[in-house]
Short mmCIF file of C-alpha atoms in Angstrom, two decimals:
data_model
loop_
_atom_site.label_atom_id
_atom_site.label_comp_id
_atom_site.label_asym_id
_atom_site.label_seq_id
_atom_site.Cartn_x
_atom_site.Cartn_y
_atom_site.Cartn_z
CA UNK A 1 138.28 38.86 34.56
CA UNK A 2 138.26 35.12 34.15
CA UNK A 3 141.53 33.47 35.04
CA UNK A 4 143.03 30.24 36.21
CA UNK A 5 145.85 30.49 38.68
CA UNK A 6 148.03 28.38 40.88
CA UNK A 7 148.67 29.08 44.55
CA UNK A 8 152.37 28.09 44.75
CA UNK A 9 155.03 28.62 42.12
CA UNK A 10 157.36 25.88 43.54
CA UNK A 11 156.67 22.71 45.50
CA UNK A 12 159.47 20.54 46.83
CA UNK A 13 158.75 17.02 48.07
CA UNK A 14 160.76 13.96 49.05
CA UNK A 15 160.88 11.06 46.65
CA UNK A 16 158.21 8.56 47.61
CA UNK A 17 155.99 11.14 49.29
CA UNK A 18 152.64 12.26 47.95
CA UNK A 19 152.31 15.64 46.24
CA UNK A 20 149.32 17.93 46.06
CA UNK A 21 149.24 20.77 43.55
CA UNK A 22 146.42 23.27 43.80
CA UNK A 23 144.65 25.49 41.33
CA UNK A 24 141.96 28.14 41.67
CA UNK A 25 139.73 29.18 38.82
CA UNK A 26 137.34 32.08 38.58
CA UNK A 27 135.10 31.22 35.63
CA UNK A 28 132.05 29.50 37.04
CA UNK A 29 131.00 28.61 33.47
CA UNK A 30 134.01 26.33 33.04
CA UNK A 31 132.98 22.73 32.52
CA UNK A 32 136.18 20.93 31.64
CA UNK A 33 139.45 20.92 33.54
CA UNK A 34 142.79 19.42 32.62
CA UNK A 35 146.17 18.95 34.23
CA UNK A 36 149.23 19.10 32.03
CA UNK A 37 152.85 18.33 32.85
CA UNK A 38 155.60 20.24 31.10
CA UNK A 39 159.20 19.11 31.24
CA UNK A 40 161.97 21.48 30.29
CA UNK A 41 162.04 22.16 26.55
CA UNK A 42 158.94 20.07 25.83
CA UNK A 43 155.30 20.71 25.17
CA UNK A 44 152.50 20.26 27.71
CA UNK A 45 151.77 16.58 28.27
CA UNK A 46 148.24 15.53 29.21
CA UNK A 47 147.97 13.93 32.65
CA UNK A 48 144.32 13.75 33.60
CA UNK A 49 141.08 15.62 33.08
CA UNK A 50 137.75 16.02 34.79
CA UNK A 51 134.39 17.41 33.76
CA UNK A 52 132.19 19.55 35.92
CA UNK A 53 129.67 16.77 36.55
CA UNK A 54 132.31 14.92 38.60
CA UNK A 55 134.24 15.80 41.74
CA UNK A 56 136.96 13.17 41.63
CA UNK A 57 138.77 11.17 39.00
CA UNK A 58 141.65 8.76 39.39
CA UNK A 59 144.37 7.69 37.04
CA UNK A 60 147.60 5.84 37.47
CA UNK A 61 149.20 7.41 40.59
CA UNK A 62 147.26 10.62 39.99
CA UNK A 63 143.94 11.89 41.29
CA UNK A 64 142.17 15.10 40.36
CA UNK A 65 139.67 16.67 42.73
CA UNK A 66 137.21 19.35 41.71
CA UNK A 67 135.37 21.54 44.18
CA UNK A 68 132.94 23.66 42.21
CA UNK A 69 131.62 25.41 45.31
CA UNK A 70 134.94 27.16 45.93
CA UNK A 71 136.19 26.83 42.34
CA UNK A 72 139.22 24.81 43.30
CA UNK A 73 141.06 22.04 41.48
CA UNK A 74 143.84 19.86 42.81
CA UNK A 75 146.20 17.24 41.47
CA UNK A 76 147.44 14.54 43.80
CA UNK A 77 150.47 12.50 42.78
CA UNK A 78 151.10 9.39 44.83
CA UNK A 79 154.58 8.07 45.63
CA UNK A 80 156.42 10.73 43.66
CA UNK A 81 159.33 9.68 41.51
CA UNK A 82 162.25 11.68 40.06
CA UNK A 83 160.50 11.62 36.69
CA UNK A 84 157.63 13.60 38.18
CA UNK A 85 159.83 16.70 38.39
CA UNK A 86 158.27 19.21 36.00
CA UNK A 87 156.02 22.23 35.83
CA UNK A 88 152.35 21.36 36.27
CA UNK A 89 149.63 23.48 34.70
CA UNK A 90 145.94 23.39 35.28
CA UNK A 91 143.80 24.47 32.37
CA UNK A 92 140.12 25.06 31.97
CA UNK A 93 137.68 25.30 29.17
CA UNK A 94 134.13 26.44 28.82
CA UNK A 95 131.96 29.06 27.25
CA UNK A 96 132.90 32.67 27.92
CA UNK A 97 136.36 31.77 29.14
CA UNK A 98 139.28 33.94 28.09
CA UNK A 99 140.18 31.50 25.37
CA UNK A 100 136.74 31.29 23.81
CA UNK A 101 134.74 28.13 23.40
CA UNK A 102 137.62 26.09 21.98
CA UNK A 103 140.77 27.42 23.58
CA UNK A 104 142.13 26.36 26.92
CA UNK A 105 142.91 28.91 29.62
CA UNK A 106 146.08 27.94 31.44
CA UNK A 107 147.32 28.81 34.90
CA UNK A 108 150.87 30.01 35.51
CA UNK A 109 152.25 26.64 36.58
CA UNK A 110 153.73 25.03 39.67
CA UNK A 111 157.27 23.72 39.53
CA UNK A 112 157.37 20.36 41.32
CA UNK A 113 160.82 19.40 42.57
CA UNK A 114 161.46 15.87 43.81
CA UNK A 115 164.18 15.64 46.43
CA UNK A 116 166.12 12.34 46.57
CA UNK B 1 151.53 6.15 20.16
CA UNK B 2 150.47 8.93 17.74
CA UNK B 3 151.76 12.38 18.56
CA UNK B 4 151.74 15.93 17.28
CA UNK B 5 154.98 16.95 15.59
CA UNK B 6 156.32 20.43 14.90
CA UNK B 7 159.07 21.87 12.75
CA UNK B 8 161.42 23.55 13.11
CA UNK B 9 162.32 23.06 16.75
CA UNK B 10 164.10 26.42 16.77
CA UNK B 11 163.77 29.45 14.49
CA UNK B 12 165.77 32.66 14.61
CA UNK B 13 164.60 35.54 12.46
CA UNK B 14 165.09 39.26 11.99
CA UNK B 15 162.40 41.69 13.03
CA UNK B 16 160.05 42.37 10.12
CA UNK B 17 160.62 39.01 8.46
CA UNK B 18 157.91 36.46 7.81
CA UNK B 19 158.04 33.06 9.50
CA UNK B 20 156.02 29.91 8.98
CA UNK B 21 155.75 27.38 11.76
CA UNK B 22 154.67 23.89 10.80
CA UNK B 23 152.70 21.23 12.60
CA UNK B 24 151.50 17.75 11.78
CA UNK B 25 148.49 17.00 14.01
CA UNK B 26 147.46 13.50 15.07
CA UNK B 27 146.00 11.88 11.97
CA UNK B 28 142.39 11.25 13.05
CA UNK B 29 142.01 14.60 14.81
CA UNK B 30 139.74 17.26 13.38
CA UNK B 31 140.43 20.30 15.57
CA UNK B 32 143.76 22.09 15.50
CA UNK B 33 145.13 24.81 17.72
CA UNK B 34 148.05 27.17 18.15
CA UNK B 35 149.20 28.42 21.52
CA UNK B 36 152.21 30.44 22.56
CA UNK B 37 154.26 30.64 25.73
CA UNK B 38 156.47 33.63 26.35
CA UNK B 39 159.48 32.70 28.48
CA UNK B 40 158.48 32.28 32.11
CA UNK B 41 154.81 32.90 31.45
CA UNK B 42 151.75 30.76 31.01
CA UNK B 43 150.56 29.13 27.85
CA UNK B 44 148.17 31.37 25.88
CA UNK B 45 145.58 30.37 23.33
CA UNK B 46 145.95 31.90 19.87
CA UNK B 47 143.55 30.19 17.49
CA UNK B 48 141.52 27.07 16.79
CA UNK B 49 140.82 25.66 13.34
CA UNK B 50 138.17 23.25 12.16
CA UNK B 51 136.79 22.26 8.78
CA UNK B 52 139.31 24.46 6.97
CA UNK B 53 138.41 27.64 8.75
CA UNK B 54 139.16 29.49 11.96
CA UNK B 55 136.79 28.42 14.70
CA UNK B 56 137.92 30.75 17.48
CA UNK B 57 140.73 33.24 17.96
CA UNK B 58 142.05 35.26 20.86
CA UNK B 59 142.92 38.94 21.02
CA UNK B 60 146.56 38.01 20.48
CA UNK B 61 145.76 36.60 17.04
CA UNK B 62 145.76 39.87 15.10
CA UNK B 63 146.15 40.58 11.39
CA UNK B 64 149.82 39.63 11.34
CA UNK B 65 148.91 36.01 12.09
CA UNK B 66 147.32 33.53 9.76
CA UNK B 67 146.77 29.78 9.76
CA UNK B 68 146.41 27.32 6.95
CA UNK B 69 145.99 23.63 6.31
CA UNK B 70 147.72 23.44 2.93
CA UNK B 71 147.30 19.67 2.55
CA UNK B 72 145.84 16.71 4.39
CA UNK B 73 148.51 16.55 7.05
CA UNK B 74 150.14 19.92 7.73
CA UNK B 75 148.81 22.83 9.76
CA UNK B 76 150.78 26.07 9.62
CA UNK B 77 151.02 29.33 11.53
CA UNK B 78 152.36 32.31 9.60
CA UNK B 79 153.57 35.50 11.21
CA UNK B 80 153.77 38.10 8.46
CA UNK B 81 156.07 40.73 9.95
CA UNK B 82 157.68 39.53 13.13
CA UNK B 83 158.17 41.79 16.13
CA UNK B 84 160.53 41.40 19.06
CA UNK B 85 157.60 40.54 21.30
CA UNK B 86 156.71 37.56 19.10
CA UNK B 87 159.66 35.71 20.61
CA UNK B 88 158.13 32.73 22.39
CA UNK B 89 157.51 29.00 22.26
CA UNK B 90 154.72 28.20 19.85
CA UNK B 91 152.77 25.01 20.48
CA UNK B 92 150.45 23.24 18.12
CA UNK B 93 147.74 20.99 19.53
CA UNK B 94 145.00 18.79 18.13
CA UNK B 95 141.89 17.01 19.34
CA UNK B 96 139.17 14.76 17.99
CA UNK B 97 136.50 17.30 18.86
CA UNK B 98 136.30 20.67 20.56
CA UNK B 99 135.19 18.94 23.78
CA UNK B 100 137.94 16.35 23.94
CA UNK B 101 141.51 16.38 25.18
CA UNK B 102 143.97 18.58 23.34
CA UNK B 103 147.34 16.95 22.70
CA UNK B 104 150.32 19.22 22.32
CA UNK B 105 153.39 19.08 20.14
CA UNK B 106 156.93 19.74 21.38
CA UNK B 107 156.87 23.37 20.28
CA UNK B 108 158.91 25.71 18.11
CA UNK B 109 161.11 28.20 19.90
CA UNK B 110 160.97 31.46 17.93
CA UNK B 111 163.54 34.15 18.55
CA UNK B 112 163.09 37.51 16.85
CA UNK B 113 166.18 39.73 16.78
#
């Protein structure tokens, strides 16, 4: 069935290095993709989004890449800081997804650990 | 910066009891959502609400769940007869439209004993 999943449950990087978090999705009808950051005990915090008519979008220190051919999404975080330590979820939305037309379908999450 | 708020932050209840989780969405938002996250698992969509009625719901959202917007600011999730497996974090979210970013609240941790 349709699903959104992450390749690695934990990613450990040195402070100051760049991080890349990957996500695979299976619903080819998805047209909107979002990355959320979740710190312990808090709700998902919006980071960046991208629509299916784009393949790259940049924010402050973050870049999202979308490859629709292989149904792959990635989040790049430049010059990671201790405050970047969190669980990162990709989510997708589109018609016929598991969550319906309105609901987001989330992946399982990648725990990003920043080493000092 | 406007944000979604939720109360209570923690709720402990006995199996079979009714609970009401409360949310105040961002004021100019029109779409409201409930999600849940069982410990260690991914966030799951429950229901969306627009124009005072349910817009979409998932298979999880069965007859024991209901949602309501009792006034101009609150959005509630009621679980009529709680089960052990209802223990989870419940997140409220809101957006300006169904195609725009959903902003999440801090969650209510529900523990059913």
